[in-house]
Short mmCIF file of C-alpha atoms in Angstrom, two decimals:
data_model
loop_
_atom_site.label_atom_id
_atom_site.label_comp_id
_atom_site.label_asym_id
_atom_site.label_seq_id
_atom_site.Cartn_x
_atom_site.Cartn_y
_atom_site.Cartn_z
CA UNK A 1 -23.21 -25.51 -14.55
CA UNK A 2 -20.44 -28.07 -14.15
CA UNK A 3 -19.67 -29.77 -17.45
CA UNK A 4 -19.62 -33.59 -17.34
CA UNK A 5 -16.11 -34.18 -18.71
CA UNK A 6 -13.35 -32.55 -16.68
CA UNK A 7 -9.65 -33.14 -17.26
CA UNK A 8 -6.57 -31.97 -15.44
CA UNK A 9 -3.85 -31.51 -18.05
CA UNK A 10 -0.25 -31.27 -16.87
CA UNK A 11 3.34 -31.91 -17.85
CA UNK A 12 3.73 -34.03 -14.71
CA UNK A 13 3.84 -37.78 -15.32
CA UNK A 14 1.49 -39.53 -12.84
CA UNK A 15 4.16 -42.24 -12.51
CA UNK A 16 6.36 -39.63 -10.79
CA UNK A 17 4.14 -39.25 -7.73
CA UNK A 18 4.62 -40.70 -4.26
CA UNK A 19 2.04 -42.52 -2.18
CA UNK A 20 0.61 -39.14 -1.09
CA UNK A 21 0.17 -37.94 -4.66
CA UNK A 22 3.04 -35.43 -4.46
CA UNK A 23 5.04 -34.98 -7.64
CA UNK A 24 8.65 -36.20 -7.35
CA UNK A 25 9.84 -35.72 -10.94
CA UNK A 26 12.14 -33.12 -12.43
CA UNK A 27 9.68 -30.84 -14.25
CA UNK A 28 9.76 -27.22 -13.10
CA UNK A 29 6.62 -25.54 -11.76
CA UNK A 30 6.95 -22.49 -14.03
CA UNK A 31 6.47 -22.12 -17.76
CA UNK A 32 9.37 -22.99 -20.02
CA UNK A 33 8.26 -20.27 -22.48
CA UNK A 34 8.88 -22.85 -25.17
CA UNK A 35 7.78 -26.28 -26.36
CA UNK A 36 5.91 -27.36 -23.24
CA UNK A 37 4.03 -24.08 -23.01
CA UNK A 38 3.13 -24.44 -26.70
CA UNK A 39 1.90 -27.97 -26.00
CA UNK A 40 -0.51 -26.67 -23.35
CA UNK A 41 -1.90 -24.16 -25.83
CA UNK A 42 -2.29 -26.78 -28.56
CA UNK A 43 -4.14 -29.02 -26.11
CA UNK A 44 -6.63 -26.26 -25.32
CA UNK A 45 -7.07 -25.61 -29.04
CA UNK A 46 -7.68 -29.31 -29.71
CA UNK A 47 -10.53 -29.44 -27.18
CA UNK A 48 -12.04 -26.22 -28.53
CA UNK A 49 -11.93 -27.44 -32.13
CA UNK A 50 -13.45 -30.83 -31.30
CA UNK A 51 -16.19 -29.11 -29.32
CA UNK A 52 -16.91 -26.91 -32.34
CA UNK A 53 -16.27 -23.50 -30.78
CA UNK A 54 -14.33 -20.57 -32.19
CA UNK A 55 -14.83 -18.03 -29.41
CA UNK A 56 -14.55 -17.98 -25.62
CA UNK A 57 -16.04 -15.67 -23.02
CA UNK A 58 -13.97 -14.04 -20.31
CA UNK A 59 -15.53 -14.60 -16.88
CA UNK A 60 -14.62 -13.10 -13.48
CA UNK A 61 -11.40 -11.46 -14.71
CA UNK A 62 -8.94 -10.25 -12.13
CA UNK A 63 -5.54 -8.69 -11.83
CA UNK A 64 -3.15 -8.72 -8.92
CA UNK A 65 -3.06 -5.40 -7.03
CA UNK A 66 0.56 -6.27 -6.30
CA UNK A 67 1.66 -7.64 -9.68
CA UNK A 68 3.51 -10.94 -9.48
CA UNK A 69 5.37 -11.91 -12.63
CA UNK A 70 6.92 -15.22 -13.58
CA UNK A 71 9.90 -15.35 -15.88
CA UNK A 72 8.60 -12.47 -17.94
CA UNK A 73 9.79 -8.91 -17.46
CA UNK A 74 7.08 -6.67 -15.94
CA UNK A 75 4.42 -6.19 -18.61
CA UNK A 76 2.38 -3.05 -19.12
CA UNK A 77 -1.25 -3.76 -18.18
CA UNK A 78 -0.21 -7.35 -17.29
CA UNK A 79 0.36 -8.08 -20.99
CA UNK A 80 -3.26 -7.31 -21.87
CA UNK A 81 -2.66 -4.08 -23.76
CA UNK A 82 -1.60 -5.86 -26.92
CA UNK A 83 -4.60 -8.19 -26.76
CA UNK A 84 -7.24 -5.56 -26.06
CA UNK A 85 -6.97 -2.14 -27.77
CA UNK A 86 -8.32 -0.48 -24.63
CA UNK A 87 -6.00 -2.36 -22.26
CA UNK A 88 -7.49 -3.42 -18.95
CA UNK A 89 -10.93 -2.00 -19.76
CA UNK A 90 -11.25 -4.45 -22.67
CA UNK A 91 -10.58 -7.34 -20.28
CA UNK A 92 -14.03 -7.46 -18.70
CA UNK A 93 -16.54 -10.04 -17.59
CA UNK A 94 -18.49 -11.31 -20.57
CA UNK A 95 -15.99 -10.16 -23.21
CA UNK A 96 -16.13 -12.61 -26.12
CA UNK A 97 -12.74 -13.28 -27.68
CA UNK A 98 -11.60 -15.41 -30.64
CA UNK A 99 -9.65 -18.55 -29.86
CA UNK A 100 -6.39 -16.82 -30.81
CA UNK A 101 -6.81 -14.28 -28.01
CA UNK A 102 -8.08 -16.99 -25.67
CA UNK A 103 -4.85 -18.87 -26.24
CA UNK A 104 -2.82 -15.75 -25.44
CA UNK A 105 -4.78 -15.31 -22.21
CA UNK A 106 -3.94 -18.92 -21.30
CA UNK A 107 -0.29 -18.14 -22.07
CA UNK A 108 -0.32 -15.12 -19.74
CA UNK A 109 -1.87 -17.22 -16.98
CA UNK A 110 0.67 -20.02 -17.46
CA UNK A 111 3.38 -17.38 -17.10
CA UNK A 112 1.75 -16.00 -13.95
CA UNK A 113 1.62 -12.48 -15.40
CA UNK A 114 -0.78 -11.19 -12.74
CA UNK A 115 -3.93 -11.44 -14.90
CA UNK A 116 -6.38 -14.32 -14.48
CA UNK A 117 -9.86 -15.28 -15.66
CA UNK A 118 -12.11 -18.19 -16.42
CA UNK A 119 -12.54 -18.88 -20.12
CA UNK A 120 -15.84 -20.43 -21.11
CA UNK A 121 -18.14 -21.24 -23.99
CA UNK A 122 -21.34 -21.65 -21.99
CA UNK A 123 -22.50 -25.24 -21.80
CA UNK A 124 -19.69 -26.45 -24.06
CA UNK A 125 -16.11 -25.81 -22.86
CA UNK A 126 -14.38 -24.23 -19.86
CA UNK A 127 -10.66 -23.57 -19.35
CA UNK A 128 -9.10 -22.78 -15.98
CA UNK A 129 -5.41 -22.27 -15.22
CA UNK A 130 -4.24 -23.08 -11.70
CA UNK A 131 -0.96 -22.77 -9.85
CA UNK A 132 2.18 -24.66 -10.88
CA UNK A 133 1.16 -25.26 -14.50
CA UNK A 134 -2.04 -27.17 -13.70
CA UNK A 135 -4.55 -26.71 -16.52
CA UNK A 136 -8.21 -27.75 -16.22
CA UNK A 137 -10.33 -28.31 -19.33
CA UNK A 138 -14.03 -29.12 -19.08
CA UNK A 139 -16.27 -30.16 -21.95
CA UNK A 140 -19.81 -31.26 -22.68
CA UNK A 141 -18.31 -34.03 -24.86
CA UNK A 142 -15.67 -36.67 -24.04
CA UNK A 143 -13.39 -35.23 -26.78
CA UNK A 144 -11.48 -38.45 -27.37
CA UNK A 145 -9.51 -37.00 -30.29
CA UNK A 146 -8.42 -34.02 -28.18
CA UNK A 147 -7.35 -36.37 -25.40
CA UNK A 148 -5.28 -38.41 -27.84
CA UNK A 149 -3.73 -35.23 -29.23
CA UNK A 150 -2.91 -34.04 -25.70
CA UNK A 151 -1.05 -37.27 -25.02
CA UNK A 152 0.80 -36.98 -28.34
CA UNK A 153 1.97 -33.55 -27.21
CA UNK A 154 3.67 -35.15 -24.21
CA UNK A 155 1.12 -33.96 -21.66
CA UNK A 156 -0.90 -36.02 -19.20
CA UNK A 157 -4.70 -35.60 -19.06
CA UNK A 158 -6.41 -37.03 -15.98
CA UNK A 159 -10.18 -37.30 -15.52
CA UNK A 160 -11.62 -35.41 -12.54
CA UNK A 161 -15.10 -34.92 -11.12
CA UNK A 162 -14.82 -31.12 -11.16
CA UNK A 163 -12.38 -28.28 -11.69
CA UNK A 164 -11.16 -26.74 -8.43
CA UNK A 165 -11.36 -23.37 -10.19
CA UNK A 166 -14.98 -23.68 -11.29
CA UNK A 167 -17.24 -20.80 -10.32
CA UNK A 168 -18.93 -21.19 -6.94
CA UNK A 169 -21.98 -19.02 -6.42
CA UNK A 170 -22.17 -16.98 -3.25
CA UNK A 171 -25.19 -17.07 -0.96
CA UNK A 172 -28.49 -16.54 -2.69
CA UNK A 173 -29.88 -13.05 -2.41
CA UNK A 174 -31.03 -10.11 -4.43
CA UNK A 175 -28.23 -8.28 -6.22
CA UNK A 176 -29.19 -4.75 -7.13
CA UNK A 177 -28.63 -4.04 -10.83
CA UNK A 178 -27.15 -0.76 -12.01
CA UNK A 179 -30.28 -0.01 -14.03
CA UNK A 180 -32.29 3.19 -14.61
CA UNK A 181 -33.71 3.05 -11.07
CA UNK A 182 -30.22 2.84 -9.58
CA UNK A 183 -28.99 5.84 -11.56
CA UNK A 184 -32.12 7.82 -10.69
CA UNK A 185 -31.44 7.14 -7.00
CA UNK A 186 -27.84 8.19 -7.53
CA UNK A 187 -28.98 11.45 -9.13
CA UNK A 188 -31.14 12.15 -6.06
CA UNK A 189 -28.33 11.27 -3.64
CA UNK A 190 -25.96 13.63 -5.43
CA UNK A 191 -28.58 16.39 -5.52
CA UNK A 192 -29.26 16.17 -1.76
CA UNK A 193 -25.53 16.07 -0.96
CA UNK A 194 -25.35 12.57 0.49
CA UNK A 195 -23.32 11.09 -2.39
CA UNK A 196 -20.19 12.50 -3.98
CA UNK A 197 -17.94 9.77 -5.40
CA UNK A 198 -18.47 6.48 -7.22
CA UNK A 199 -16.12 3.51 -7.02
CA UNK A 200 -16.17 1.39 -10.20
CA UNK A 201 -14.55 -2.03 -9.84
CA UNK A 202 -14.15 -3.06 -13.45
CA UNK A 203 -11.81 -5.96 -12.65
CA UNK A 204 -11.24 -7.86 -9.44
CA UNK A 205 -8.20 -5.96 -8.13
CA UNK A 206 -8.68 -2.81 -10.25
CA UNK A 207 -10.98 0.17 -9.63
CA UNK A 208 -11.65 3.65 -10.96
CA UNK A 209 -13.07 6.54 -8.97
CA UNK A 210 -15.46 9.18 -10.29
CA UNK A 211 -16.32 12.61 -8.91
CA UNK A 212 -20.10 13.03 -8.97
CA UNK A 213 -22.02 16.23 -9.55
CA UNK A 214 -25.50 16.80 -10.94
CA UNK A 215 -23.90 17.45 -14.32
CA UNK A 216 -21.54 14.45 -14.40
CA UNK A 217 -23.67 11.47 -13.33
CA UNK A 218 -24.90 10.67 -16.84
CA UNK A 219 -21.39 11.02 -18.29
CA UNK A 220 -20.02 8.68 -15.65
CA UNK A 221 -22.74 6.14 -16.43
CA UNK A 222 -21.90 6.19 -20.12
CA UNK A 223 -18.27 5.33 -19.41
CA UNK A 224 -18.75 2.53 -16.87
CA UNK A 225 -17.27 -0.83 -17.92
CA UNK A 226 -19.56 -3.76 -18.74
CA UNK A 227 -20.68 -5.72 -15.67
CA UNK A 228 -18.69 -3.47 -13.33
CA UNK A 229 -19.41 -3.43 -9.60
CA UNK A 230 -20.40 -0.01 -8.32
CA UNK A 231 -20.19 1.49 -4.83
CA UNK A 232 -21.53 4.93 -3.96
CA UNK A 233 -19.74 6.93 -1.26
CA UNK A 234 -20.33 10.29 0.49
CA UNK A 235 -18.54 13.38 -0.82
CA UNK A 236 -14.87 13.86 -0.02
CA UNK A 237 -14.07 16.15 2.89
CA UNK A 238 -12.34 19.51 2.53
CA UNK A 239 -11.25 19.31 6.19
CA UNK A 240 -7.92 17.66 5.42
CA UNK A 241 -6.63 17.92 9.00
CA UNK A 242 -9.66 16.08 10.36
CA UNK A 243 -9.32 13.30 7.78
CA UNK A 244 -5.62 12.82 8.43
CA UNK A 245 -6.24 12.96 12.15
CA UNK A 246 -8.26 9.76 11.79
CA UNK A 247 -5.34 7.89 10.23
CA UNK A 248 -4.68 4.77 12.36
CA UNK A 249 -1.28 4.09 13.88
CA UNK A 250 -0.93 0.80 11.99
CA UNK A 251 -2.74 -1.50 9.60
CA UNK A 252 -4.08 -1.01 6.11
CA UNK A 253 -6.19 1.91 4.95
CA UNK A 254 -7.29 3.31 1.61
CA UNK A 255 -6.77 6.99 1.01
CA UNK A 256 -8.95 8.70 -1.60
CA UNK A 257 -8.27 12.22 -2.81
CA UNK A 258 -9.21 14.68 -5.53
CA UNK A 259 -6.52 16.46 -7.51
CA UNK A 260 -6.67 20.06 -8.70
CA UNK A 261 -8.14 18.93 -12.03
CA UNK A 262 -11.06 17.20 -10.31
CA UNK A 263 -9.83 13.63 -10.88
CA UNK A 264 -10.17 11.10 -8.06
CA UNK A 265 -7.24 8.92 -7.01
CA UNK A 266 -6.80 6.24 -4.37
CA UNK A 267 -4.04 4.21 -2.78
CA UNK A 268 -3.96 1.41 -0.22
CA UNK A 269 -1.16 1.82 2.29
CA UNK A 270 0.13 0.36 5.54
CA UNK A 271 1.97 2.25 8.28
CA UNK A 272 5.26 2.13 6.36
CA UNK A 273 3.67 4.18 3.56
CA UNK A 274 1.58 6.52 5.74
CA UNK A 275 4.05 9.43 5.43
CA UNK A 276 3.87 9.31 1.64
CA UNK A 277 0.09 8.94 1.68
CA UNK A 278 -0.22 11.82 4.14
CA UNK A 279 1.90 14.09 1.97
CA UNK A 280 -0.20 13.25 -1.08
CA UNK A 281 -3.50 13.85 0.69
CA UNK A 282 -2.38 17.03 2.46
CA UNK A 283 -1.85 18.72 -0.90
CA UNK A 284 -5.29 17.71 -2.18
CA UNK A 285 -8.40 19.92 -2.05
CA UNK A 286 -10.60 17.06 -0.75
CA UNK A 287 -9.91 13.63 0.74
CA UNK A 288 -11.30 10.61 2.59
CA UNK A 289 -10.02 7.55 4.40
CA UNK A 290 -11.76 4.21 3.86
CA UNK A 291 -11.32 0.93 5.68
CA UNK A 292 -10.19 -2.03 3.61
CA UNK A 293 -11.51 -4.60 6.08
CA UNK A 294 -14.70 -6.59 5.54
CA UNK A 295 -17.54 -5.35 7.70
CA UNK A 296 -15.94 -1.92 8.10
CA UNK A 297 -16.03 -0.82 4.46
CA UNK A 298 -19.67 0.15 3.98
CA UNK A 299 -20.67 2.44 1.08
CA UNK A 300 -24.06 4.14 0.84
CA UNK A 301 -25.36 1.63 -1.70
CA UNK A 302 -24.03 -0.68 -4.40
CA UNK A 303 -24.95 -2.32 -7.71
CA UNK A 304 -23.61 -4.46 -10.54
CA UNK A 305 -24.07 -3.28 -14.11
CA UNK A 306 -26.46 -5.34 -16.25
CA UNK A 307 -25.89 -6.06 -19.93
CA UNK A 308 -27.33 -3.71 -22.55
CA UNK A 309 -30.54 -5.77 -22.68
CA UNK A 310 -31.10 -5.15 -18.97
CA UNK A 311 -30.24 -8.70 -17.86
CA UNK A 312 -27.78 -9.05 -14.97
CA UNK A 313 -25.39 -11.82 -16.09
CA UNK A 314 -22.33 -10.97 -14.01
CA UNK A 315 -21.85 -13.72 -11.42
CA UNK A 316 -19.86 -11.67 -8.92
CA UNK A 317 -21.71 -9.69 -6.29
CA UNK A 318 -21.31 -6.67 -4.05
CA UNK A 319 -21.41 -6.82 -0.26
CA UNK A 320 -24.97 -5.74 0.62
CA UNK A 321 -25.32 -2.48 2.53
CA UNK A 322 -28.34 -1.60 4.72
CA UNK A 323 -29.64 0.50 1.83
CA UNK A 324 -29.25 -2.46 -0.54
CA UNK A 325 -31.24 -4.66 1.84
CA UNK A 326 -33.99 -2.07 2.01
CA UNK A 327 -34.03 -1.97 -1.79
CA UNK A 328 -34.31 -5.77 -1.90
CA UNK A 329 -37.32 -5.70 0.44
CA UNK A 330 -39.05 -3.33 -1.99
CA UNK A 331 -38.08 -5.53 -4.96
CA UNK A 332 -38.56 -9.13 -3.75
CA UNK A 333 -38.40 -10.58 -7.27
CA UNK A 334 -35.11 -8.76 -8.13
#
């Protein structure tokens, strides 16, 4: 739901724009790590306080697979480890954080640390950070005091119709939940030998892989992150030569392999990294190659984890497989 009052808050004076709206002033497009950055954070806090909220929810969190850092030195876990005791796994869709941590997340996004999310208090406030120090604050109230405070801080709030970073729902359709029925089907698929590994995307840009046996499915389920996207794949192949023989001459591919301790690893590589990937996979007891291209990467079936009360609140979706579509036909009401 788009909130009625949307403001773009920046350090860029509207008077310093040409007839095309392009900024012509002297402000840099990166964080100063100082007074201006602090002003952005105080502006967010002012809107939150006036709206009467003390917590924000993390929505659609993501990290860059190829970390891009601003002026900061490379940060372990994109700077999230100090905010969440469990590191990246604590940074999940639906995580409710106090304003103090919300402000630190805004700071990391202003510094382009490689981690990004929407911050929301449903129906009340939303905070989005865009490129080049553009901050978008939405509210159910006009928040006149917060606007005045923002101007006092030397920033420029401008009224908009909508945030360009607001969530946009994908096409309507039935999204399979990772409920008891899903896990029962997974048990059967593992038992009959059709399924062997599970891909858990716990953040956009970050995944974990799990080796599945009849004895490990329940353990894997217990450790899956809240609202994670799940994709079930066939077992890895022990015919390493056949797998590597299918390696393309160029392009991107994801290699998946099992180490001698039974852990599953993966890496996305292009032709420049194929020799290293080949060496890694040749020493593994079981491997697979997966396409990274849309339409070619088709798991056996997929799901998104519901909350503990059984309600599916995650707004991101999986790409439907033929098996998912068959499931949807049998469950027309979701």
